[in-house]
PDB file of N, CA and C in Angstrom:
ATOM      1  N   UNK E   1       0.832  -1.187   0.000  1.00 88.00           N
ATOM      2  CA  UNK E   1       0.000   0.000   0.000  1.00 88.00           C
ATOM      3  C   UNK E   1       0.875   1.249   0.000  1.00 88.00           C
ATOM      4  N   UNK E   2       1.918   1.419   0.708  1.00 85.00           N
ATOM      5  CA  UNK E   2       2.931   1.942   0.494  1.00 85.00           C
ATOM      6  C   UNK E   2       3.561   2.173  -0.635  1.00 85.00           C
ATOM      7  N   UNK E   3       3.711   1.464  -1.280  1.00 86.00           N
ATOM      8  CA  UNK E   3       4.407   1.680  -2.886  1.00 86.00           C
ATOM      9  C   UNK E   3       3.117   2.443  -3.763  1.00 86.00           C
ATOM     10  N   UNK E   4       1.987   2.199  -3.534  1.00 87.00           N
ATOM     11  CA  UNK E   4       0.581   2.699  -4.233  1.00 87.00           C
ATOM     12  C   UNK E   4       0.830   4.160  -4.387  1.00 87.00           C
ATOM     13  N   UNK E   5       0.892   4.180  -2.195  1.00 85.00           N
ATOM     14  CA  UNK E   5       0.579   6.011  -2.093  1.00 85.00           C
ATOM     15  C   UNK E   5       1.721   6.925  -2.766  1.00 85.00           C
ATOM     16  N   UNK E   6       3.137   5.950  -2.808  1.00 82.00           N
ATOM     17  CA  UNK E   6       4.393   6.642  -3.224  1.00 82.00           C
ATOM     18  C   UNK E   6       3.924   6.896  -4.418  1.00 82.00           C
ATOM     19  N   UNK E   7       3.845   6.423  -5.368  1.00 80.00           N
ATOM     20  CA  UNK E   7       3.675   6.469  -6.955  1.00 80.00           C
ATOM     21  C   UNK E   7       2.641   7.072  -7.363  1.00 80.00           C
ATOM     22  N   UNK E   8       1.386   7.374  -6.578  1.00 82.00           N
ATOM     23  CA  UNK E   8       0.538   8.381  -7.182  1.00 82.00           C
ATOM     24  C   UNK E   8       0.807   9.525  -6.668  1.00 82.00           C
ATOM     25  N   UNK E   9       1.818   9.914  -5.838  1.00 78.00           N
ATOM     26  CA  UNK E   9       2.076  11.110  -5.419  1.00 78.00           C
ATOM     27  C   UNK E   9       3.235  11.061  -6.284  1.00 78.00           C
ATOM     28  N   UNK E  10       3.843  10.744  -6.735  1.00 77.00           N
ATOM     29  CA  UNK E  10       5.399  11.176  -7.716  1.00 77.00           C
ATOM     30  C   UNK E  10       6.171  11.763  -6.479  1.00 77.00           C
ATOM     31  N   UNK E  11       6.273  10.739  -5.422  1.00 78.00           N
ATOM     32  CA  UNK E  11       7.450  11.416  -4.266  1.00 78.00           C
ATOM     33  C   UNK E  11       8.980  11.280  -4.979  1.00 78.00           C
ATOM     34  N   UNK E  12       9.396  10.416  -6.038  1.00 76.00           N
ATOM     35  CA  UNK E  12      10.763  11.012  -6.207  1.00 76.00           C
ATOM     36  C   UNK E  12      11.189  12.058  -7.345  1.00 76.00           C
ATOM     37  N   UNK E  13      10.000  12.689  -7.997  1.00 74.00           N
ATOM     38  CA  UNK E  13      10.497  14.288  -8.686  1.00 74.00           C
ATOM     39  C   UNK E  13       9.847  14.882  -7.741  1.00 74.00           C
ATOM     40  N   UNK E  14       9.058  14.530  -6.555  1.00 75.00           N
ATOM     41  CA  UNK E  14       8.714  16.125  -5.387  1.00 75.00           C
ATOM     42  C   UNK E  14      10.098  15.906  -4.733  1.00 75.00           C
ATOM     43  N   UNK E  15      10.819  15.004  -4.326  1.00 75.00           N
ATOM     44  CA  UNK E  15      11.439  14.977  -3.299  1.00 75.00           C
ATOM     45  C   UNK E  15      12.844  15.932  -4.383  1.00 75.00           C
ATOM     46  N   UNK E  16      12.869  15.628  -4.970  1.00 74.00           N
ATOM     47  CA  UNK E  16      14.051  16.374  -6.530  1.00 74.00           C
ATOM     48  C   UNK E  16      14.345  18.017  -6.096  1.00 74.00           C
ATOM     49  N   UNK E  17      12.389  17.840  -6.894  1.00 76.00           N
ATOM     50  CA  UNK E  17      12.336  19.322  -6.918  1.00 76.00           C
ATOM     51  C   UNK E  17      12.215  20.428  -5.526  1.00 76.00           C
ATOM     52  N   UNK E  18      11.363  19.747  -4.100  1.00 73.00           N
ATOM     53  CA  UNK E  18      11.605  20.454  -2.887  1.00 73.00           C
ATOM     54  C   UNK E  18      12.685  21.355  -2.817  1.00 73.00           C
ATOM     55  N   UNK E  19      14.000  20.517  -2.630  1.00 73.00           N
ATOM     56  CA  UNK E  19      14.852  20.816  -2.390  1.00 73.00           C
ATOM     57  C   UNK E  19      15.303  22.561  -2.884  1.00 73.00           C
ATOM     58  N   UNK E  20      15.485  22.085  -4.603  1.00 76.00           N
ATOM     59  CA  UNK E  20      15.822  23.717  -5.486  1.00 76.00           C
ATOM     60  C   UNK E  20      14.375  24.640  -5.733  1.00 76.00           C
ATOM     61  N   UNK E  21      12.820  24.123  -5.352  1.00 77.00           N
ATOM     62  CA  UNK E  21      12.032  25.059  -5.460  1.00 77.00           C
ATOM     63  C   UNK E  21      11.001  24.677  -4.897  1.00 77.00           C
ATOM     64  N   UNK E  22      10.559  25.220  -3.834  1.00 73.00           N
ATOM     65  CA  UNK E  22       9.689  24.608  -2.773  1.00 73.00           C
ATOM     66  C   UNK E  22       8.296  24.782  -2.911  1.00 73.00           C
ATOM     67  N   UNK E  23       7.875  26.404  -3.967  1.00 73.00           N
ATOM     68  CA  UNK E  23       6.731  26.474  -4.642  1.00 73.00           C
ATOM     69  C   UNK E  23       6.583  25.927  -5.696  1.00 73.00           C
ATOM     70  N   UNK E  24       7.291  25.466  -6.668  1.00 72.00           N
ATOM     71  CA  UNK E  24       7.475  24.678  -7.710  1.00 72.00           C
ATOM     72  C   UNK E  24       6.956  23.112  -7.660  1.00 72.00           C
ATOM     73  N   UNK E  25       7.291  22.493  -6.559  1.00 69.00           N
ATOM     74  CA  UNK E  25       7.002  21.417  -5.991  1.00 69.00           C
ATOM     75  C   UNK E  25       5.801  21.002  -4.941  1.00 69.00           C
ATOM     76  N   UNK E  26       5.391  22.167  -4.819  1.00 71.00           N
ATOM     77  CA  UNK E  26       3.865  22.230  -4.308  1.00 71.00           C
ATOM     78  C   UNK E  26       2.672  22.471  -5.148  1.00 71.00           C
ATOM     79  N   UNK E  27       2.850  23.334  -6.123  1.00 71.00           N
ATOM     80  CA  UNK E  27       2.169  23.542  -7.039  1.00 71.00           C
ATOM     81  C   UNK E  27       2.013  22.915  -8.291  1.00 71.00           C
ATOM     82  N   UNK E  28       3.471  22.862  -8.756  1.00 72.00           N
ATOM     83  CA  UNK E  28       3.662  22.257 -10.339  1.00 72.00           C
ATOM     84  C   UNK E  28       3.674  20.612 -10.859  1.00 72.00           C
ATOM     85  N   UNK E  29       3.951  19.910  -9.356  1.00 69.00           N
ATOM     86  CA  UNK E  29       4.161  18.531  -9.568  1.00 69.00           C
ATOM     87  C   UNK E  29       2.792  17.947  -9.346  1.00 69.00           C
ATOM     88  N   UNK E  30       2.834  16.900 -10.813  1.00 70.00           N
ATOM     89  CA  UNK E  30       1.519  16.360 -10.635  1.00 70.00           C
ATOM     90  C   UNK E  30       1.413  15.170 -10.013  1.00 70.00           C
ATOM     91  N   UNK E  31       0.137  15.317  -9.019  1.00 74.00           N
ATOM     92  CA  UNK E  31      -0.456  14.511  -7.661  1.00 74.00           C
ATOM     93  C   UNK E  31      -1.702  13.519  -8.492  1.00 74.00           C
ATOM     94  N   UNK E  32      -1.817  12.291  -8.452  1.00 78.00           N
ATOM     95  CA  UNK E  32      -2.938  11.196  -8.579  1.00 78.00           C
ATOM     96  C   UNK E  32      -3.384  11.163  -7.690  1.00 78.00           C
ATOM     97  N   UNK E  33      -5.141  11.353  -7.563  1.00 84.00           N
ATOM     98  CA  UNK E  33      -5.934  10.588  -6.476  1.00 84.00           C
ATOM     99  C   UNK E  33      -6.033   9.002  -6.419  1.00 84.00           C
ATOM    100  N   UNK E  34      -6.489   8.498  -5.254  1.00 87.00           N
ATOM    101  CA  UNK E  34      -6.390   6.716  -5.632  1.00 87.00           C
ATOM    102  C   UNK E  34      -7.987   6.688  -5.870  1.00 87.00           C
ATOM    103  N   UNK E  35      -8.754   7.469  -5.540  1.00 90.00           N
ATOM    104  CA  UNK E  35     -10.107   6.940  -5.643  1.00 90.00           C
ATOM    105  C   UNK E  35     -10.352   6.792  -6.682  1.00 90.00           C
ATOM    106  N   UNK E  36     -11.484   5.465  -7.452  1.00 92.00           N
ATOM    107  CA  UNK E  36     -12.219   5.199  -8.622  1.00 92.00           C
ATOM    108  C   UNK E  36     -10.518   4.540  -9.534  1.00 92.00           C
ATOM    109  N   UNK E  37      -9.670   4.175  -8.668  1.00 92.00           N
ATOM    110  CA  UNK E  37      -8.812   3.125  -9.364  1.00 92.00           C
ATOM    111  C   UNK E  37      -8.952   2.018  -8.933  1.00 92.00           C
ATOM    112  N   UNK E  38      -8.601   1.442  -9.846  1.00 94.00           N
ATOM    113  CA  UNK E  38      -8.932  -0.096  -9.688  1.00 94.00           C
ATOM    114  C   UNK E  38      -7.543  -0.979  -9.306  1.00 94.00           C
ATOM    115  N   UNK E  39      -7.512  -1.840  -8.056  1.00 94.00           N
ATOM    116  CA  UNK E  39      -6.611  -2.728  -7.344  1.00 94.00           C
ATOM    117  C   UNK E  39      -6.933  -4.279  -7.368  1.00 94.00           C
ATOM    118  N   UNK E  40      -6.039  -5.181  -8.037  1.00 94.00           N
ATOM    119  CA  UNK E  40      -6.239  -6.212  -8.577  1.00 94.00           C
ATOM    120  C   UNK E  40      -5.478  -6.894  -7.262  1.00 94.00           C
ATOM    121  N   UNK E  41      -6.046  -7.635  -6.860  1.00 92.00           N
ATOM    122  CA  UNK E  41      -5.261  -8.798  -5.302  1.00 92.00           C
ATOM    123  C   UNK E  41      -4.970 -10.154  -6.018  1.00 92.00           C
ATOM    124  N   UNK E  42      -4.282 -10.946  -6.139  1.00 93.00           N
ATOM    125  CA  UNK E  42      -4.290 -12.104  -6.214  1.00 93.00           C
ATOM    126  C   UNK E  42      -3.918 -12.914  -5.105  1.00 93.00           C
ATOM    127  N   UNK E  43      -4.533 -13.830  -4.269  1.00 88.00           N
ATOM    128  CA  UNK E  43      -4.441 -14.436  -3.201  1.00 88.00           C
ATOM    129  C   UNK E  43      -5.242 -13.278  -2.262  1.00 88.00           C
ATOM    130  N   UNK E  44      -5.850 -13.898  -1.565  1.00 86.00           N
ATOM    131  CA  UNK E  44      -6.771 -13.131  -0.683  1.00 86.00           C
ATOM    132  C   UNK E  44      -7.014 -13.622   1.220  1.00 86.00           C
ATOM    133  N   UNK E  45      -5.941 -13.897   1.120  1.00 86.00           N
ATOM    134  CA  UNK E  45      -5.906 -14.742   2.865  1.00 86.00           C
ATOM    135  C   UNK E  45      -6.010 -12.883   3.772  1.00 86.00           C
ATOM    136  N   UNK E  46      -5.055 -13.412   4.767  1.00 87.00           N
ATOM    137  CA  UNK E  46      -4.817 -12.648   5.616  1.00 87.00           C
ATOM    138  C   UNK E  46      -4.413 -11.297   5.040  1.00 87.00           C
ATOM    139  N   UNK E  47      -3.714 -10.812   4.516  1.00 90.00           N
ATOM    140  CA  UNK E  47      -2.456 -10.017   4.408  1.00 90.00           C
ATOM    141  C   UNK E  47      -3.587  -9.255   2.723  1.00 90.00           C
ATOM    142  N   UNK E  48      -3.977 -10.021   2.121  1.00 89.00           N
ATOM    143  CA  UNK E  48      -4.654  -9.220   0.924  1.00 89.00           C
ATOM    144  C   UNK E  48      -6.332  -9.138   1.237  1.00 89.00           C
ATOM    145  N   UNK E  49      -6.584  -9.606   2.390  1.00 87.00           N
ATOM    146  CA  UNK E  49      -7.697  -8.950   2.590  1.00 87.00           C
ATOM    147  C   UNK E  49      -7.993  -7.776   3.310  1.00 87.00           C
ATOM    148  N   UNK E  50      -6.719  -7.768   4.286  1.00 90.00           N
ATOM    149  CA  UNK E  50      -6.468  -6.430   5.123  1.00 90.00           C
ATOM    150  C   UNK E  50      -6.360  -5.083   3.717  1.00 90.00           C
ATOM    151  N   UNK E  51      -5.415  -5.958   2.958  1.00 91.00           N
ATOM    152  CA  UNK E  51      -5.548  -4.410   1.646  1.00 91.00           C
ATOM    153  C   UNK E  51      -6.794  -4.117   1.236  1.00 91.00           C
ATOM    154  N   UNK E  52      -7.236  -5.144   1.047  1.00 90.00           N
ATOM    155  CA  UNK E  52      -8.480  -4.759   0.445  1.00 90.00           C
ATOM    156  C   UNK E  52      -9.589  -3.885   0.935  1.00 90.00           C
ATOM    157  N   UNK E  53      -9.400  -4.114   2.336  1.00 89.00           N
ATOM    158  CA  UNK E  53     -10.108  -3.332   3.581  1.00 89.00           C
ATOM    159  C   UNK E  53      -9.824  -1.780   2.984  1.00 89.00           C
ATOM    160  N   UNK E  54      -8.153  -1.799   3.249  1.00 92.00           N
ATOM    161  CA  UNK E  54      -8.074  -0.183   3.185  1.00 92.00           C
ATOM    162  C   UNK E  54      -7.971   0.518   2.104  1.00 92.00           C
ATOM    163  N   UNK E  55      -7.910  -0.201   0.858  1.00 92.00           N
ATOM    164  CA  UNK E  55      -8.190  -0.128  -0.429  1.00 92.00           C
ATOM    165  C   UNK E  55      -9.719   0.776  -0.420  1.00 92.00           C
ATOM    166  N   UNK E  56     -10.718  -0.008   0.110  1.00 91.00           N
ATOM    167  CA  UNK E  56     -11.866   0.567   0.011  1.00 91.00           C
ATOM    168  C   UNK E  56     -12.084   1.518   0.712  1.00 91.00           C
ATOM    169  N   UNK E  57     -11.404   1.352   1.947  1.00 91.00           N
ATOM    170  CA  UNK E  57     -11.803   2.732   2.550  1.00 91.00           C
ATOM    171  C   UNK E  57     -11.329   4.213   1.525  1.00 91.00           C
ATOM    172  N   UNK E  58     -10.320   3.519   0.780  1.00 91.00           N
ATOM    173  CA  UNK E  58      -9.678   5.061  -0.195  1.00 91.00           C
ATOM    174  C   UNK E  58     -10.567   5.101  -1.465  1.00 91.00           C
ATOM    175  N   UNK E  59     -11.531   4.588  -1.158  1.00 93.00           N
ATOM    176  CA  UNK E  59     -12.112   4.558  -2.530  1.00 93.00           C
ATOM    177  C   UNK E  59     -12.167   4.133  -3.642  1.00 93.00           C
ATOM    178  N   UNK E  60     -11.109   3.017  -3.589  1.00 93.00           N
ATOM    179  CA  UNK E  60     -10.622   2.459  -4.745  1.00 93.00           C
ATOM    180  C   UNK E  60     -11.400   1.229  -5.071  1.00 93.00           C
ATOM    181  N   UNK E  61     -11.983   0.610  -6.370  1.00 93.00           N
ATOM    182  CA  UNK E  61     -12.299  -0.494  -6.869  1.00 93.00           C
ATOM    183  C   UNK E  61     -11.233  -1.619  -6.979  1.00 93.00           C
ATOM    184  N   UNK E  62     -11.683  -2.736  -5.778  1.00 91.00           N
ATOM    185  CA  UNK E  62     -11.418  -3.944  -5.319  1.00 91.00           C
ATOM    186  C   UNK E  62     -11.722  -4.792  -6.235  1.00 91.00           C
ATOM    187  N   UNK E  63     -10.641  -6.177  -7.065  1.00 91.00           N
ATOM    188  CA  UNK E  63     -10.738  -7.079  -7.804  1.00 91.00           C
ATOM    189  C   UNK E  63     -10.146  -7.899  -7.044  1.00 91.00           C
ATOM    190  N   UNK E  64     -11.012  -9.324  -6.765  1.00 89.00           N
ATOM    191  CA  UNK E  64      -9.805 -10.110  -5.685  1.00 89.00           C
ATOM    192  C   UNK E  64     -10.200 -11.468  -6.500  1.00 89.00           C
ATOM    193  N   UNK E  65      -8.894 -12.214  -6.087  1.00 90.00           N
ATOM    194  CA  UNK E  65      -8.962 -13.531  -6.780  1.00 90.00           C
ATOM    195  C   UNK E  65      -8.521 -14.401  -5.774  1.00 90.00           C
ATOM    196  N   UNK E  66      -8.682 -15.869  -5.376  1.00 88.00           N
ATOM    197  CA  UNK E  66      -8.449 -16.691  -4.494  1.00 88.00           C
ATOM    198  C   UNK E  66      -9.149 -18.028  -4.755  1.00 88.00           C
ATOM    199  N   UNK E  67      -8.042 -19.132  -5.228  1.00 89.00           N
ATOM    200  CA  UNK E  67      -8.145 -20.069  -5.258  1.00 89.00           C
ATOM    201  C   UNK E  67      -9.072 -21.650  -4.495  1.00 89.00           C
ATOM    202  N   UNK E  68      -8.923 -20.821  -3.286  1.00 87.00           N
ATOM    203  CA  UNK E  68      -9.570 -21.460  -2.132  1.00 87.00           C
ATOM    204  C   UNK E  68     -10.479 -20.672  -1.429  1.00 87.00           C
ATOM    205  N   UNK E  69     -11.183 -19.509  -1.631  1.00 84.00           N
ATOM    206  CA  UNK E  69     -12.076 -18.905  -0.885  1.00 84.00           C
ATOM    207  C   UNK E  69     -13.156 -18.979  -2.077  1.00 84.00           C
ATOM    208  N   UNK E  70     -14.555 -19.234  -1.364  1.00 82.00           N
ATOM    209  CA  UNK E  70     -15.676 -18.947  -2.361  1.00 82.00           C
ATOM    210  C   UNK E  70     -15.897 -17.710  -2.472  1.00 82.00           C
ATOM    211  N   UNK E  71     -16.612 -17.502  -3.398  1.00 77.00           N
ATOM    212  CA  UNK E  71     -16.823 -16.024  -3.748  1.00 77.00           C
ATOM    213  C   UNK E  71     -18.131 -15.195  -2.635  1.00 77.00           C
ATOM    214  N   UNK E  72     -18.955 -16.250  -2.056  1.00 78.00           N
ATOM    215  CA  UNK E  72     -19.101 -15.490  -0.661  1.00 78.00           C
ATOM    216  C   UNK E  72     -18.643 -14.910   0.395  1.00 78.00           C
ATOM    217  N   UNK E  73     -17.602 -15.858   0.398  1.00 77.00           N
ATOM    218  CA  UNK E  73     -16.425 -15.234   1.452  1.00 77.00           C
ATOM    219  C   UNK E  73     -16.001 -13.618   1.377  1.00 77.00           C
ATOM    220  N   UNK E  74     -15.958 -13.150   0.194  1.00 72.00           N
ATOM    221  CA  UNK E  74     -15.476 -11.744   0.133  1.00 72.00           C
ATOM    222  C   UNK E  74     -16.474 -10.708   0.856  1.00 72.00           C
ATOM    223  N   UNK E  75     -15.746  -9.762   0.942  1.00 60.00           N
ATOM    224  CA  UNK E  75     -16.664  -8.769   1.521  1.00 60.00           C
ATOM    225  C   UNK E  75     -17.142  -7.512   0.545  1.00 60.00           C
ATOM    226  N   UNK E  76     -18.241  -7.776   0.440  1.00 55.00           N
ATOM    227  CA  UNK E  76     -18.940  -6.748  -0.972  1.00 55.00           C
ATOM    228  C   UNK E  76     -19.758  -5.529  -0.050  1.00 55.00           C
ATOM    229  N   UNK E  77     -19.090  -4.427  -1.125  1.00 45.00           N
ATOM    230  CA  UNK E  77     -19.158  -3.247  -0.598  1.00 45.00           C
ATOM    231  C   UNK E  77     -19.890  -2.234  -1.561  1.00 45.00           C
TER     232      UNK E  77
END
C-alpha cells in the first residue's frame, strides 16, 4: 500500500524538486488521487484482505482472486 501512495504522489520528482524550489514542488508537480482506481489482489488470505479493507476505505475499486475462498467469502461493498 505503500508503494501505491508513493507512486501516485510522484514522491521522487517532489522529493528532486523540494529541495531547489519549494513552490514549484507544491504547485507544479503532478499529484494522482487513488479513488475510482482499480486494485487487482491475487491471493486473498490474511495479508490481501487487510488491503483490500483499506483499499476501500480510499475509494478504490477492489478485484480479488483466491483459489480457495468462495466467492461469498469476500466482503462486498
Amino acid at each position: 500500500m505503500l508503494l501505491i501512495l508513493e507512486c501516485s504522489r510522484n514522491v521522487i520528482a517532489l522529493r528532486k524538486t523540494w529541495v531547489q524550489d519549494y513552490f514549484k514542488a507544491k504547485l507544479k508537480i503532478r499529484k494522482n488521487t487513488l479513488n475510482g482506481k482499480t486494485l487487482g489482489i491475487i491471493g486473498c488470505g490474511n495479508i490481501g484482505s487487510r488491503l483490500a479493507v483499506r483499499a476501500m476505505a480510499m475509494e478504490m475499486n477492489v478485484l480479488a482472486y483466491d483459489p480457495y475462498k468462495p466467492a461469498s467469502a469476500f466482503l462486498m461493498a
